[in-house]
């Protein structure tokens, strides 16, 4: 079964510093990967997605992610973070079920805390 | 504006009572999903539905029930059989994935259920 691993439960970083949030997925023939952001007591908002093509994907709010097939990774990066980036970030993969439908599998999340 | 509406935002339930969480979408999406979110555990899939009058169990379906009588609506009932129902519940939807391969899930704002 497909799975997603987010190795860091919490990442503290100072404002204007770069950040990388790590995500690894279990290997599959076709991979569709996503990063979402969640602010307190709200739903999830899509940051970016990888479907095919260029391995470097750019998203909203200055975030980008790189798909690495050999390392089965999809790490999220931002060169300079702001206080407003403080939130929880989820990596997800879309997977085919035994009934022929699709579902989304999420990692356990990484809480990014930006310090002044 | 198109989107997903979950209601209520906060819900309190006495032990032994059933309670129903509402999820409505006007995005004309075929697929709908219910996730449960607990601190440190990420999002876990409860039920999902690809078409009207059809739904499948996710990873933690015990103690929950759903219906899909209309394309726009996918209510979740938390029954008294669910032993630890206090959590944040998120509803999501996506376009028919059999026709379009590159789609993400869109989320509602969530319902926080507390057993008192």
PDB file of C-alpha atoms in Angstrom:
ATOM      1  CA  UNK A   1       0.000   0.000   0.000  1.00  0.00           C
ATOM      2  CA  UNK A   2       1.084   3.519  -0.703  1.00  0.00           C
ATOM      3  CA  UNK A   3       2.366   5.530   2.229  1.00  0.00           C
ATOM      4  CA  UNK A   4       3.805   8.946   2.983  1.00  0.00           C
ATOM      5  CA  UNK A   5       6.413   9.739   5.615  1.00  0.00           C
ATOM      6  CA  UNK A   6       7.110  13.174   7.000  1.00  0.00           C
ATOM      7  CA  UNK A   7      10.191  12.762   9.118  1.00  0.00           C
ATOM      8  CA  UNK A   8       9.972  15.995  11.094  1.00  0.00           C
ATOM      9  CA  UNK A   9       6.987  16.638  13.337  1.00  0.00           C
ATOM     10  CA  UNK A  10       8.153  20.167  14.157  1.00  0.00           C
ATOM     11  CA  UNK A  11      10.562  22.559  12.445  1.00  0.00           C
ATOM     12  CA  UNK A  12      11.498  25.852  14.115  1.00  0.00           C
ATOM     13  CA  UNK A  13      13.213  28.430  11.913  1.00  0.00           C
ATOM     14  CA  UNK A  14      14.033  32.117  12.206  1.00  0.00           C
ATOM     15  CA  UNK A  15      12.293  34.650  10.015  1.00  0.00           C
ATOM     16  CA  UNK A  16      13.967  35.237   6.619  1.00  0.00           C
ATOM     17  CA  UNK A  17      15.918  31.959   6.898  1.00  0.00           C
ATOM     18  CA  UNK A  18      15.448  29.132   4.372  1.00  0.00           C
ATOM     19  CA  UNK A  19      13.469  26.029   5.258  1.00  0.00           C
ATOM     20  CA  UNK A  20      13.057  22.494   3.929  1.00  0.00           C
ATOM     21  CA  UNK A  21      10.246  20.185   4.990  1.00  0.00           C
ATOM     22  CA  UNK A  22      10.909  16.575   4.126  1.00  0.00           C
ATOM     23  CA  UNK A  23       8.531  14.080   2.564  1.00  0.00           C
ATOM     24  CA  UNK A  24       9.177  10.525   1.370  1.00  0.00           C
ATOM     25  CA  UNK A  25       6.661   8.279  -0.338  1.00  0.00           C
ATOM     26  CA  UNK A  26       6.510   4.568  -1.056  1.00  0.00           C
ATOM     27  CA  UNK A  27       7.373   3.707  -4.631  1.00  0.00           C
ATOM     28  CA  UNK A  28       4.698   3.292  -7.278  1.00  0.00           C
ATOM     29  CA  UNK A  29       4.476   3.220 -11.065  1.00  0.00           C
ATOM     30  CA  UNK A  30       2.550   6.473 -11.310  1.00  0.00           C
ATOM     31  CA  UNK A  31       2.932   9.057  -8.599  1.00  0.00           C
ATOM     32  CA  UNK A  32       0.855  12.150  -8.021  1.00  0.00           C
ATOM     33  CA  UNK A  33       2.138  14.181  -5.079  1.00  0.00           C
ATOM     34  CA  UNK A  34       0.776  17.184  -3.225  1.00  0.00           C
ATOM     35  CA  UNK A  35       1.696  19.621  -0.472  1.00  0.00           C
ATOM     36  CA  UNK A  36      -1.031  21.263   1.592  1.00  0.00           C
ATOM     37  CA  UNK A  37      -0.927  23.944   4.306  1.00  0.00           C
ATOM     38  CA  UNK A  38      -3.271  24.147   7.276  1.00  0.00           C
ATOM     39  CA  UNK A  39      -3.723  27.148   9.557  1.00  0.00           C
ATOM     40  CA  UNK A  40      -5.239  26.613  13.038  1.00  0.00           C
ATOM     41  CA  UNK A  41      -8.829  25.368  13.019  1.00  0.00           C
ATOM     42  CA  UNK A  42      -9.092  25.586   9.253  1.00  0.00           C
ATOM     43  CA  UNK A  43      -9.205  23.207   6.324  1.00  0.00           C
ATOM     44  CA  UNK A  44      -6.307  22.344   4.041  1.00  0.00           C
ATOM     45  CA  UNK A  45      -5.193  24.591   1.215  1.00  0.00           C
ATOM     46  CA  UNK A  46      -3.186  23.300  -1.749  1.00  0.00           C
ATOM     47  CA  UNK A  47       0.348  24.697  -1.996  1.00  0.00           C
ATOM     48  CA  UNK A  48       1.551  22.781  -5.042  1.00  0.00           C
ATOM     49  CA  UNK A  49       1.291  19.482  -6.866  1.00  0.00           C
ATOM     50  CA  UNK A  50       3.465  17.199  -8.965  1.00  0.00           C
ATOM     51  CA  UNK A  51       1.737  15.298 -11.748  1.00  0.00           C
ATOM     52  CA  UNK A  52       4.412  14.827 -14.421  1.00  0.00           C
ATOM     53  CA  UNK A  53       7.017  16.790 -16.339  1.00  0.00           C
ATOM     54  CA  UNK A  54       9.489  19.117 -14.639  1.00  0.00           C
ATOM     55  CA  UNK A  55      10.699  17.778 -11.316  1.00  0.00           C
ATOM     56  CA  UNK A  56      10.819  21.272  -9.805  1.00  0.00           C
ATOM     57  CA  UNK A  57       7.346  22.454  -8.966  1.00  0.00           C
ATOM     58  CA  UNK A  58       6.521  26.001  -7.938  1.00  0.00           C
ATOM     59  CA  UNK A  59       3.551  26.790  -5.754  1.00  0.00           C
ATOM     60  CA  UNK A  60       1.860  29.628  -3.955  1.00  0.00           C
ATOM     61  CA  UNK A  61       3.412  31.850  -1.282  1.00  0.00           C
ATOM     62  CA  UNK A  62       6.935  31.345  -2.665  1.00  0.00           C
ATOM     63  CA  UNK A  63       7.103  27.618  -1.934  1.00  0.00           C
ATOM     64  CA  UNK A  64       8.587  25.041  -4.288  1.00  0.00           C
ATOM     65  CA  UNK A  65       9.185  21.302  -4.181  1.00  0.00           C
ATOM     66  CA  UNK A  66      11.431  18.900  -6.015  1.00  0.00           C
ATOM     67  CA  UNK A  67      10.348  15.448  -7.106  1.00  0.00           C
ATOM     68  CA  UNK A  68      13.181  12.923  -6.827  1.00  0.00           C
ATOM     69  CA  UNK A  69      12.203   9.527  -8.184  1.00  0.00           C
ATOM     70  CA  UNK A  70      15.408   7.720  -7.216  1.00  0.00           C
ATOM     71  CA  UNK A  71      15.119   8.846  -3.611  1.00  0.00           C
ATOM     72  CA  UNK A  72      11.291   8.683  -3.563  1.00  0.00           C
ATOM     73  CA  UNK A  73      11.198  12.150  -2.065  1.00  0.00           C
ATOM     74  CA  UNK A  74       9.181  15.314  -2.549  1.00  0.00           C
ATOM     75  CA  UNK A  75      10.709  17.895  -0.211  1.00  0.00           C
ATOM     76  CA  UNK A  76       9.158  21.326   0.208  1.00  0.00           C
ATOM     77  CA  UNK A  77      11.403  24.417   0.291  1.00  0.00           C
ATOM     78  CA  UNK A  78      11.191  28.143   0.736  1.00  0.00           C
ATOM     79  CA  UNK A  79      14.271  30.384   0.477  1.00  0.00           C
ATOM     80  CA  UNK A  80      13.070  32.962   3.019  1.00  0.00           C
ATOM     81  CA  UNK A  81      10.219  32.373   5.458  1.00  0.00           C
ATOM     82  CA  UNK A  82       7.863  34.883   7.051  1.00  0.00           C
ATOM     83  CA  UNK A  83       6.040  34.831  10.361  1.00  0.00           C
ATOM     84  CA  UNK A  84       2.838  34.226   8.400  1.00  0.00           C
ATOM     85  CA  UNK A  85       4.215  30.872   7.164  1.00  0.00           C
ATOM     86  CA  UNK A  86       3.722  29.432  10.651  1.00  0.00           C
ATOM     87  CA  UNK A  87       1.307  26.566  10.051  1.00  0.00           C
ATOM     88  CA  UNK A  88       1.115  22.809   9.629  1.00  0.00           C
ATOM     89  CA  UNK A  89       2.179  21.309   6.318  1.00  0.00           C
ATOM     90  CA  UNK A  90       0.997  18.003   4.907  1.00  0.00           C
ATOM     91  CA  UNK A  91       2.437  15.917   2.125  1.00  0.00           C
ATOM     92  CA  UNK A  92      -0.007  13.654   0.272  1.00  0.00           C
ATOM     93  CA  UNK A  93      -0.036  11.048  -2.486  1.00  0.00           C
ATOM     94  CA  UNK A  94      -2.943   9.970  -4.658  1.00  0.00           C
ATOM     95  CA  UNK A  95      -3.285   6.223  -4.881  1.00  0.00           C
ATOM     96  CA  UNK A  96      -5.430   3.712  -6.742  1.00  0.00           C
ATOM     97  CA  UNK A  97      -7.589   1.484  -4.554  1.00  0.00           C
ATOM     98  CA  UNK A  98      -8.464  -2.184  -5.114  1.00  0.00           C
ATOM     99  CA  UNK A  99     -11.967  -1.108  -6.149  1.00  0.00           C
ATOM    100  CA  UNK A 100     -10.561   0.952  -9.002  1.00  0.00           C
ATOM    101  CA  UNK A 101     -11.153   4.341  -7.405  1.00  0.00           C
ATOM    102  CA  UNK A 102      -8.654   6.855  -6.124  1.00  0.00           C
ATOM    103  CA  UNK A 103      -7.977   8.156  -2.644  1.00  0.00           C
ATOM    104  CA  UNK A 104      -5.475  10.508  -1.026  1.00  0.00           C
ATOM    105  CA  UNK A 105      -2.998   9.345   1.610  1.00  0.00           C
ATOM    106  CA  UNK A 106      -1.550  11.972   3.919  1.00  0.00           C
ATOM    107  CA  UNK A 107       1.576  12.154   6.025  1.00  0.00           C
ATOM    108  CA  UNK A 108       1.427  12.962   9.720  1.00  0.00           C
ATOM    109  CA  UNK A 109       2.262  16.616   9.108  1.00  0.00           C
ATOM    110  CA  UNK A 110       5.107  18.996   9.952  1.00  0.00           C
ATOM    111  CA  UNK A 111       4.466  21.971  12.178  1.00  0.00           C
ATOM    112  CA  UNK A 112       6.518  24.920  10.930  1.00  0.00           C
ATOM    113  CA  UNK A 113       7.130  27.614  13.528  1.00  0.00           C
ATOM    114  CA  UNK A 114       8.743  30.803  12.308  1.00  0.00           C
ATOM    115  CA  UNK A 115      10.530  32.748  15.028  1.00  0.00           C
ATOM    116  CA  UNK A 116      11.055  36.515  15.051  1.00  0.00           C
TER     117      UNK A 116
ATOM    118  CA  UNK B   1     -18.270  31.215  -5.050  1.00  0.00           C
ATOM    119  CA  UNK B   2     -17.814  27.475  -5.447  1.00  0.00           C
ATOM    120  CA  UNK B   3     -16.598  25.494  -2.508  1.00  0.00           C
ATOM    121  CA  UNK B   4     -17.189  22.971   0.229  1.00  0.00           C
ATOM    122  CA  UNK B   5     -19.287  23.862   3.242  1.00  0.00           C
ATOM    123  CA  UNK B   6     -19.078  21.952   6.478  1.00  0.00           C
ATOM    124  CA  UNK B   7     -21.476  22.573   9.329  1.00  0.00           C
ATOM    125  CA  UNK B   8     -21.482  23.145  12.165  1.00  0.00           C
ATOM    126  CA  UNK B   9     -17.974  24.446  12.855  1.00  0.00           C
ATOM    127  CA  UNK B  10     -18.127  23.287  16.480  1.00  0.00           C
ATOM    128  CA  UNK B  11     -20.233  20.429  17.804  1.00  0.00           C
ATOM    129  CA  UNK B  12     -20.664  19.025  21.270  1.00  0.00           C
ATOM    130  CA  UNK B  13     -22.062  15.579  21.913  1.00  0.00           C
ATOM    131  CA  UNK B  14     -22.955  13.647  24.998  1.00  0.00           C
ATOM    132  CA  UNK B  15     -21.590  10.151  25.312  1.00  0.00           C
ATOM    133  CA  UNK B  16     -23.900   7.563  23.783  1.00  0.00           C
ATOM    134  CA  UNK B  17     -25.479   9.941  21.276  1.00  0.00           C
ATOM    135  CA  UNK B  18     -25.269   9.805  17.520  1.00  0.00           C
ATOM    136  CA  UNK B  19     -24.402  13.015  15.702  1.00  0.00           C
ATOM    137  CA  UNK B  20     -24.366  13.957  12.017  1.00  0.00           C
ATOM    138  CA  UNK B  21     -21.828  16.263  10.374  1.00  0.00           C
ATOM    139  CA  UNK B  22     -22.886  18.016   7.210  1.00  0.00           C
ATOM    140  CA  UNK B  23     -20.789  18.412   4.055  1.00  0.00           C
ATOM    141  CA  UNK B  24     -22.088  20.129   0.925  1.00  0.00           C
ATOM    142  CA  UNK B  25     -20.185  21.042  -2.241  1.00  0.00           C
ATOM    143  CA  UNK B  26     -21.179  23.111  -5.278  1.00  0.00           C
ATOM    144  CA  UNK B  27     -18.078  22.322  -7.343  1.00  0.00           C
ATOM    145  CA  UNK B  28     -19.841  19.601  -9.341  1.00  0.00           C
ATOM    146  CA  UNK B  29     -17.264  17.115  -8.092  1.00  0.00           C
ATOM    147  CA  UNK B  30     -18.005  13.418  -8.274  1.00  0.00           C
ATOM    148  CA  UNK B  31     -15.747  12.184  -5.482  1.00  0.00           C
ATOM    149  CA  UNK B  32     -16.125  13.088  -1.813  1.00  0.00           C
ATOM    150  CA  UNK B  33     -14.119  12.098   1.254  1.00  0.00           C
ATOM    151  CA  UNK B  34     -14.232  12.254   5.052  1.00  0.00           C
ATOM    152  CA  UNK B  35     -11.048  12.474   7.089  1.00  0.00           C
ATOM    153  CA  UNK B  36     -10.427  12.534  10.793  1.00  0.00           C
ATOM    154  CA  UNK B  37      -7.547  14.604  12.177  1.00  0.00           C
ATOM    155  CA  UNK B  38      -5.928  14.022  15.563  1.00  0.00           C
ATOM    156  CA  UNK B  39      -2.776  15.758  16.833  1.00  0.00           C
ATOM    157  CA  UNK B  40       0.360  14.030  15.567  1.00  0.00           C
ATOM    158  CA  UNK B  41      -1.558  11.530  13.429  1.00  0.00           C
ATOM    159  CA  UNK B  42      -2.221  13.520  10.311  1.00  0.00           C
ATOM    160  CA  UNK B  43      -5.388  12.865   8.321  1.00  0.00           C
ATOM    161  CA  UNK B  44      -6.936   9.415   8.378  1.00  0.00           C
ATOM    162  CA  UNK B  45      -9.556   8.381   5.829  1.00  0.00           C
ATOM    163  CA  UNK B  46     -12.954   7.378   7.221  1.00  0.00           C
ATOM    164  CA  UNK B  47     -15.145   6.928   4.119  1.00  0.00           C
ATOM    165  CA  UNK B  48     -15.086   7.986   0.493  1.00  0.00           C
ATOM    166  CA  UNK B  49     -17.548   8.029  -2.349  1.00  0.00           C
ATOM    167  CA  UNK B  50     -16.922   8.140  -6.085  1.00  0.00           C
ATOM    168  CA  UNK B  51     -20.552   8.377  -7.249  1.00  0.00           C
ATOM    169  CA  UNK B  52     -24.055   8.798  -5.894  1.00  0.00           C
ATOM    170  CA  UNK B  53     -25.408   5.838  -3.912  1.00  0.00           C
ATOM    171  CA  UNK B  54     -21.979   4.242  -3.622  1.00  0.00           C
ATOM    172  CA  UNK B  55     -19.261   4.597  -0.979  1.00  0.00           C
ATOM    173  CA  UNK B  56     -16.306   2.658   0.407  1.00  0.00           C
ATOM    174  CA  UNK B  57     -14.788   2.270   3.844  1.00  0.00           C
ATOM    175  CA  UNK B  58     -11.499   3.961   4.518  1.00  0.00           C
ATOM    176  CA  UNK B  59      -8.901   3.027   7.111  1.00  0.00           C
ATOM    177  CA  UNK B  60     -10.931   3.897  10.231  1.00  0.00           C
ATOM    178  CA  UNK B  61     -14.599   3.375   9.304  1.00  0.00           C
ATOM    179  CA  UNK B  62     -15.658   1.597  12.511  1.00  0.00           C
ATOM    180  CA  UNK B  63     -18.192   3.634  14.461  1.00  0.00           C
ATOM    181  CA  UNK B  64     -19.041   5.876  11.498  1.00  0.00           C
ATOM    182  CA  UNK B  65     -21.655   5.781   8.735  1.00  0.00           C
ATOM    183  CA  UNK B  66     -22.262   7.849   5.600  1.00  0.00           C
ATOM    184  CA  UNK B  67     -24.787   8.288   2.816  1.00  0.00           C
ATOM    185  CA  UNK B  68     -24.526   9.724  -0.693  1.00  0.00           C
ATOM    186  CA  UNK B  69     -28.067  10.337  -1.901  1.00  0.00           C
ATOM    187  CA  UNK B  70     -27.126  13.481  -3.822  1.00  0.00           C
ATOM    188  CA  UNK B  71     -23.987  14.414  -5.691  1.00  0.00           C
ATOM    189  CA  UNK B  72     -23.634  17.602  -3.642  1.00  0.00           C
ATOM    190  CA  UNK B  73     -23.981  16.077  -0.187  1.00  0.00           C
ATOM    191  CA  UNK B  74     -21.995  13.541   1.842  1.00  0.00           C
ATOM    192  CA  UNK B  75     -23.082  13.591   5.515  1.00  0.00           C
ATOM    193  CA  UNK B  76     -21.109  11.694   8.149  1.00  0.00           C
ATOM    194  CA  UNK B  77     -22.777  10.174  11.205  1.00  0.00           C
ATOM    195  CA  UNK B  78     -20.652   9.512  14.258  1.00  0.00           C
ATOM    196  CA  UNK B  79     -22.412   6.728  16.126  1.00  0.00           C
ATOM    197  CA  UNK B  80     -22.267   5.739  19.765  1.00  0.00           C
ATOM    198  CA  UNK B  81     -20.081   2.806  18.687  1.00  0.00           C
ATOM    199  CA  UNK B  82     -17.202   5.210  18.053  1.00  0.00           C
ATOM    200  CA  UNK B  83     -15.323   5.046  21.344  1.00  0.00           C
ATOM    201  CA  UNK B  84     -13.154   8.110  20.938  1.00  0.00           C
ATOM    202  CA  UNK B  85     -15.002  10.550  18.675  1.00  0.00           C
ATOM    203  CA  UNK B  86     -13.426  13.812  19.863  1.00  0.00           C
ATOM    204  CA  UNK B  87     -11.473  15.080  16.839  1.00  0.00           C
ATOM    205  CA  UNK B  88     -11.376  17.524  13.942  1.00  0.00           C
ATOM    206  CA  UNK B  89     -13.309  16.221  10.929  1.00  0.00           C
ATOM    207  CA  UNK B  90     -12.528  17.329   7.392  1.00  0.00           C
ATOM    208  CA  UNK B  91     -14.592  16.797   4.273  1.00  0.00           C
ATOM    209  CA  UNK B  92     -13.013  16.949   0.820  1.00  0.00           C
ATOM    210  CA  UNK B  93     -14.003  16.539  -2.802  1.00  0.00           C
ATOM    211  CA  UNK B  94     -12.346  16.071  -6.181  1.00  0.00           C
ATOM    212  CA  UNK B  95     -13.331  15.817  -9.837  1.00  0.00           C
ATOM    213  CA  UNK B  96     -14.014  12.341 -11.227  1.00  0.00           C
ATOM    214  CA  UNK B  97     -10.520  10.932 -11.218  1.00  0.00           C
ATOM    215  CA  UNK B  98     -11.275   8.356 -13.860  1.00  0.00           C
ATOM    216  CA  UNK B  99     -11.731  11.100 -16.411  1.00  0.00           C
ATOM    217  CA  UNK B 100      -9.096  13.510 -15.235  1.00  0.00           C
ATOM    218  CA  UNK B 101      -5.853  12.151 -13.938  1.00  0.00           C
ATOM    219  CA  UNK B 102      -4.349  15.284 -12.509  1.00  0.00           C
ATOM    220  CA  UNK B 103      -6.638  16.589  -9.806  1.00  0.00           C
ATOM    221  CA  UNK B 104      -6.220  17.517  -6.210  1.00  0.00           C
ATOM    222  CA  UNK B 105      -8.623  17.287  -3.285  1.00  0.00           C
ATOM    223  CA  UNK B 106     -10.418  20.434  -2.144  1.00  0.00           C
ATOM    224  CA  UNK B 107     -11.217  20.773   1.552  1.00  0.00           C
ATOM    225  CA  UNK B 108     -13.929  22.282   3.707  1.00  0.00           C
ATOM    226  CA  UNK B 109     -13.166  24.289   6.860  1.00  0.00           C
ATOM    227  CA  UNK B 110     -13.742  21.366   9.192  1.00  0.00           C
ATOM    228  CA  UNK B 111     -15.970  20.500  12.137  1.00  0.00           C
ATOM    229  CA  UNK B 112     -14.526  20.148  15.615  1.00  0.00           C
ATOM    230  CA  UNK B 113     -16.453  17.509  17.540  1.00  0.00           C
ATOM    231  CA  UNK B 114     -16.121  17.299  21.301  1.00  0.00           C
ATOM    232  CA  UNK B 115     -17.704  14.663  23.511  1.00  0.00           C
ATOM    233  CA  UNK B 116     -18.806  16.070  26.840  1.00  0.00           C
TER     234      UNK B 116
END
